[in-house]
XYZ file of C-alpha atoms in Angstrom:
413
model
C 127.573 82.629 130.421
C 126.395 86.184 129.790
C 126.515 87.627 126.269
C 125.923 91.225 125.248
C 125.441 93.586 122.320
C 125.362 97.378 122.134
C 122.418 99.019 120.392
C 121.541 102.627 119.563
C 118.266 104.555 119.483
C 117.879 107.983 117.934
C 114.976 110.305 117.160
C 111.882 111.426 119.067
C 112.203 108.292 121.156
C 110.811 109.826 124.348
C 107.713 111.403 122.764
C 106.946 108.238 120.800
C 107.405 106.006 123.828
C 110.064 104.062 121.932
C 112.721 104.256 124.602
C 110.414 103.000 127.356
C 109.157 100.240 125.072
C 112.717 99.071 124.410
C 113.565 99.020 128.125
C 110.418 96.978 128.772
C 111.227 94.505 125.989
C 114.647 93.731 127.450
C 113.267 93.185 130.947
C 110.187 91.229 129.852
C 112.369 88.854 127.844
C 114.677 88.142 130.777
C 117.567 90.363 129.760
C 119.304 93.329 131.337
C 120.571 96.635 130.015
C 123.132 99.279 130.878
C 122.706 102.769 129.421
C 126.111 103.932 128.182
C 124.996 107.287 126.723
C 121.821 109.328 126.909
C 121.505 112.728 125.234
C 118.078 114.354 125.493
C 116.898 116.737 122.786
C 116.299 120.031 124.588
C 114.318 121.796 121.864
C 111.195 120.696 120.009
C 113.074 119.865 116.805
C 116.050 118.155 118.483
C 116.246 114.387 118.634
C 117.247 112.201 121.570
C 120.086 109.658 121.450
C 120.471 106.566 123.614
C 123.164 103.877 123.500
C 122.769 100.841 125.717
C 124.370 97.467 126.225
C 121.912 94.591 126.205
C 122.819 91.470 128.211
C 121.275 87.988 128.043
C 122.041 84.495 129.324
C 122.600 82.941 125.885
C 123.134 83.818 122.237
C 119.629 82.585 121.434
C 118.080 84.814 124.101
C 120.130 87.789 122.912
C 119.051 87.258 119.282
C 115.414 87.138 120.330
C 115.746 90.387 122.296
C 117.623 92.113 119.474
C 114.897 91.082 117.029
C 112.220 92.775 119.131
C 114.386 95.856 119.642
C 114.959 96.034 115.910
C 111.197 96.261 115.329
C 111.188 99.347 117.563
C 113.936 101.048 115.568
C 117.007 100.087 117.623
C 120.132 99.338 115.570
C 123.242 97.422 116.485
C 126.201 99.746 117.060
C 129.021 99.368 114.529
C 126.828 97.303 112.156
C 128.059 94.806 109.620
C 126.528 93.902 106.277
C 123.319 91.913 106.336
C 123.640 88.133 106.132
C 122.273 86.741 102.875
C 121.300 83.127 102.256
C 119.892 81.624 99.049
C 116.317 80.375 99.157
C 116.494 76.551 99.116
C 113.448 76.153 96.837
C 110.549 78.033 95.308
C 108.253 79.471 98.023
C 110.687 78.347 100.740
C 112.775 80.757 102.845
C 115.870 80.035 104.986
C 115.057 79.126 108.583
C 116.465 82.347 110.060
C 114.933 84.708 107.463
C 114.085 88.250 108.521
C 110.313 88.850 108.649
C 109.449 92.467 107.837
C 107.384 95.120 109.557
C 105.478 97.704 107.494
C 107.858 100.471 108.600
C 110.549 102.081 106.423
C 113.500 99.683 106.506
C 117.132 99.833 105.380
C 119.539 96.962 104.732
C 123.333 97.235 104.717
C 124.793 95.660 101.555
C 128.431 96.058 100.513
C 128.903 98.711 103.186
C 125.961 100.848 102.002
C 122.540 101.300 103.606
C 119.887 100.599 100.964
C 116.223 101.550 101.358
C 113.871 98.594 101.093
C 111.420 98.947 98.217
C 107.693 98.442 98.802
C 107.619 98.266 102.588
C 105.064 95.669 103.697
C 104.571 93.531 106.782
C 105.142 89.766 106.963
C 107.407 89.495 103.927
C 110.962 88.344 103.283
C 113.710 90.731 102.143
C 115.406 89.798 98.888
C 118.611 91.397 97.606
C 118.846 91.625 93.835
C 122.268 92.303 92.318
C 121.073 91.995 88.705
C 120.541 95.695 87.929
C 122.272 96.910 84.766
C 124.300 99.501 86.650
C 125.431 96.931 89.217
C 123.667 98.685 92.110
C 122.029 96.193 94.453
C 118.386 96.674 95.374
C 116.429 95.288 98.290
C 112.721 94.607 98.088
C 110.005 92.881 100.065
C 108.822 89.576 98.629
C 105.793 87.543 99.656
C 106.304 83.850 100.239
C 104.578 82.689 97.049
C 106.936 84.869 94.973
C 110.178 83.493 96.451
C 112.255 81.605 93.879
C 115.014 79.097 94.519
C 118.349 80.899 94.773
C 116.918 84.303 95.760
C 119.293 86.034 98.190
C 117.194 86.336 101.348
C 118.195 88.536 104.297
C 118.573 86.461 107.467
C 119.164 87.280 111.128
C 119.149 90.825 112.527
C 122.551 92.101 111.421
C 122.681 94.999 108.992
C 118.975 95.878 109.253
C 117.625 99.244 110.370
C 113.929 99.937 110.942
C 112.585 103.481 111.247
C 109.076 103.450 112.788
C 107.140 106.692 112.310
C 107.634 108.853 115.365
C 105.487 111.192 117.415
C 107.183 114.604 117.122
C 106.527 117.337 119.667
C 104.436 119.185 117.075
C 101.492 117.110 115.826
C 100.648 117.129 112.112
C 96.892 117.695 112.388
C 94.614 114.686 112.512
C 97.069 112.700 110.423
C 99.851 112.988 112.980
C 100.642 110.028 115.184
C 97.358 108.981 116.815
C 97.073 110.799 120.119
C 94.463 108.578 121.710
C 92.021 105.735 121.312
C 89.031 105.377 119.049
C 85.801 107.036 120.131
C 82.438 107.838 118.595
C 82.605 111.147 120.458
C 85.440 112.519 118.328
C 84.607 115.772 116.455
C 83.328 114.311 113.175
C 82.822 117.645 111.411
C 86.349 118.895 112.028
C 87.844 115.527 111.130
C 85.874 115.404 107.897
C 87.152 118.870 107.017
C 90.736 117.711 107.546
C 90.157 114.526 105.558
C 88.695 116.634 102.744
C 91.723 118.940 102.864
C 94.016 115.948 102.567
C 92.045 114.589 99.600
C 92.301 117.965 97.865
C 96.031 118.023 98.519
C 96.500 114.519 97.117
C 94.548 115.422 93.991
C 96.443 118.690 93.501
C 99.744 116.791 93.782
C 98.618 114.184 91.209
C 98.573 111.581 93.965
C 96.248 108.631 94.352
C 93.285 108.048 96.684
C 92.212 104.445 97.154
C 88.694 103.720 98.449
C 88.198 100.344 100.145
C 84.455 99.714 100.149
C 82.017 97.456 101.970
C 78.365 96.636 101.078
C 77.150 98.714 104.035
C 77.833 101.801 101.908
C 74.858 100.803 99.745
C 72.665 99.585 102.629
C 73.222 102.735 104.704
C 72.653 105.272 101.931
C 76.212 106.385 101.202
C 76.301 105.068 97.639
C 75.288 108.241 95.796
C 77.764 110.362 97.739
C 80.617 107.977 96.925
C 79.580 107.936 93.262
C 79.692 111.733 93.260
C 83.231 111.662 94.667
C 84.352 109.217 91.977
C 82.804 111.401 89.267
C 84.485 114.518 90.685
C 87.928 112.914 90.568
C 88.502 112.476 94.294
C 88.800 108.668 94.074
C 91.505 107.203 91.837
C 91.043 103.487 92.511
C 88.600 101.241 94.308
C 89.034 97.954 96.151
C 86.033 95.895 97.208
C 84.460 92.472 97.197
C 81.937 90.907 94.886
C 79.156 91.835 97.336
C 79.730 95.589 97.189
C 79.610 95.636 93.396
C 76.464 93.452 93.256
C 74.624 95.603 95.801
C 75.615 98.762 93.937
C 74.421 97.340 90.613
C 71.204 95.981 92.159
C 70.483 99.433 93.553
C 70.675 100.850 90.027
C 68.603 98.123 88.390
C 65.915 97.659 91.053
C 66.309 100.337 93.737
C 67.060 97.628 96.282
C 70.051 96.186 98.123
C 69.712 92.492 98.954
C 66.043 92.892 98.096
C 65.409 95.781 100.500
C 64.293 99.164 99.153
C 67.097 101.493 100.307
C 64.712 104.466 100.515
C 61.620 103.021 102.224
C 63.353 100.006 103.827
C 60.435 97.893 102.638
C 60.676 94.451 101.030
C 59.134 94.699 97.556
C 57.432 91.668 96.063
C 60.011 89.254 94.608
C 62.782 91.495 95.982
C 64.654 88.432 97.158
C 65.356 87.615 93.505
C 66.971 90.972 92.700
C 70.431 90.101 94.000
C 70.804 86.907 91.967
C 69.120 88.294 88.867
C 71.464 91.281 88.917
C 74.405 88.900 88.763
C 72.722 86.950 85.968
C 72.196 90.098 83.892
C 75.809 91.261 84.300
C 77.045 87.778 83.376
C 74.776 87.729 80.328
C 76.200 91.050 79.147
C 79.813 90.010 79.771
C 80.766 92.169 82.755
C 80.304 95.600 84.297
C 81.943 97.657 81.489
C 79.732 95.902 78.922
C 76.645 96.573 81.051
C 77.577 100.265 81.151
C 78.241 100.356 77.410
C 74.836 98.732 76.732
C 73.081 101.302 78.876
C 71.792 98.662 81.293
C 73.766 100.190 84.184
C 73.247 103.940 84.245
C 74.354 105.163 87.666
C 76.147 104.243 90.864
C 79.702 103.702 92.042
C 80.641 100.985 89.568
C 79.078 103.007 86.729
C 81.190 106.042 87.664
C 84.336 103.896 87.897
C 83.799 102.638 84.349
C 82.699 106.006 82.978
C 85.657 107.847 84.524
C 88.370 105.216 83.969
C 88.818 104.612 87.700
C 90.498 101.242 88.184
C 88.889 98.737 90.526
C 89.737 95.389 92.041
C 86.926 93.084 93.142
C 88.394 90.301 95.265
C 86.216 87.242 95.682
C 85.569 85.012 98.677
C 84.000 81.663 99.490
C 80.765 83.497 100.423
C 80.133 85.082 97.032
C 77.015 84.581 94.951
C 77.745 84.313 91.242
C 80.292 85.824 91.250
C 80.385 88.697 88.777
C 82.671 88.187 85.752
C 84.783 91.133 86.998
C 85.514 89.453 90.349
C 88.958 87.884 90.825
C 88.325 84.454 92.320
C 91.948 83.328 92.612
C 93.073 84.454 96.083
C 96.747 84.898 95.187
C 95.892 86.824 92.035
C 93.557 89.035 94.055
C 96.270 89.666 96.654
C 98.691 90.740 93.947
C 96.125 93.113 92.453
C 95.356 94.628 95.869
C 99.074 94.933 96.615
C 99.600 96.915 93.384
C 96.781 99.296 94.337
C 98.131 99.729 97.861
C 101.617 100.591 96.647
C 100.258 103.343 94.410
C 98.049 104.911 97.085
C 98.922 108.124 98.887
C 95.700 108.142 100.917
C 93.425 105.192 101.702
C 89.771 105.460 102.744
C 88.609 102.253 104.443
C 84.824 102.474 104.419
C 82.744 100.018 106.469
C 84.520 96.794 105.627
C 86.626 94.794 108.041
C 87.767 91.990 105.751
C 88.866 94.103 102.798
C 90.275 96.815 105.031
C 92.503 94.235 106.741
C 93.536 92.810 103.360
C 94.550 96.229 102.038
C 95.994 97.299 105.385
C 98.352 94.320 105.388
C 99.866 95.619 102.143
C 100.315 99.241 103.225
C 103.490 100.811 104.571
C 103.033 102.449 107.966
C 103.561 105.894 106.429
C 100.532 105.794 104.093
C 97.818 108.097 105.397
C 94.754 106.052 106.203
C 91.169 106.830 107.179
C 89.080 104.031 108.688
C 85.343 104.603 109.128
C 82.974 102.010 110.592
C 79.978 101.898 112.907
C 81.716 99.066 114.793
C 84.509 100.366 117.089
C 86.281 96.990 116.929
C 86.820 97.389 113.190
C 88.421 100.795 113.562
C 90.548 99.704 116.520
C 91.819 96.609 114.707
C 92.843 98.614 111.653
C 94.651 101.283 113.663
C 96.364 98.692 115.845
C 97.816 96.946 112.803
C 100.614 99.491 112.682
C 99.661 102.545 110.654
C 101.040 105.585 112.434
C 99.491 108.045 109.982
C 95.865 107.093 110.602
C 92.524 108.581 111.488
C 89.746 106.429 112.927
C 86.068 107.389 113.037
C 83.296 105.360 114.627
C 80.213 106.564 112.796
C 77.523 105.587 110.309
C 78.961 105.420 106.804
C 75.649 106.734 105.478
C 76.285 109.926 107.451
C 80.029 110.195 106.820
C 80.059 109.961 103.014
C 77.406 112.640 102.333
C 79.195 114.985 104.755
C 82.507 114.322 103.031
C 80.900 114.803 99.612
C 79.363 118.101 100.652
C 82.620 119.362 102.122
C 84.568 118.539 98.963
C 82.047 119.571 96.315
C 80.494 122.605 98.006
C 83.854 123.929 99.243
C 86.242 122.829 96.457
C 89.150 125.029 97.569
């Protein structure tokens, strides 16, 4: 028995490769398709429309194909309302729940298409009818926040995904990525465009989130980042316990993990600096107290405290100490990172794979993102995760941050 369903695609689907991807999905999954209508946009601002009938051998096969097409932005023609099922227990979702992408998504409820709040990948969609004005709202919900009785969207019906597209006119470096990651990309011109975007975000009262790894301190980028925080170009910071300890050790002893960051020599007893730094911050009661006491007088964490820049230090099983400021509960840390990510208009991911992935998993695909790392695999992994508005640079963070600082502070307008 053959079953079928008609789907529609609309937008810059040729330029973005969406149409070809959808054709390939149907064939790769054992289905067939017939194109019923195909209207090509003939000018650079015109969109293309395609309607096709998808055929499969069984309802299960058809549902699987439709799910994959949905992720690409295809919608079922003549849609019905989304199917809602109550969560059977806390932290438990219905078997056929819809698992989200990080793209802008809309859900049809009571005949109306509602925008999903807080787009994020790998979440459930919950419909809340409890607003005072009676208007339903749809929001992403992580598994640990699901409560028994929550109305969870299931299946593929009544769901529309709108992946960012590649228009015929690119939007500078932050347009849809035109190619792969390479260390040969023009760093100076990219840094100028990143600086322009940071100025624009600041002028619009937006938020720049810096995601920081310890290599910033090791490689000599610490002072430049501190200057950017002081100048108001960084509004929040996300890092691990290690970054903060290395930054504080650099202030107290001039070392990072016991190595002099200027001479690269190992001073006598330098191996003790890392642990003793943690001990001193614990003794004082945390980083803000250490700043208030005058024990910490410079560096990134100092500037965050002195300039009221919020920070989240998320702990891990590898941490020494940790610092009193470090969140050691993984779920609590995720929630804190998620709040930062939702507020960010621009994210700088600076030489850290683990924290960049953690923050990246919370970002919608439309948030402009810069990923800088000396390891090409780090940059590639972050760009492949789904951010369409992304810039990747394979370079030394100790070179990148001073260049960015100079561009912003020496050419403020």
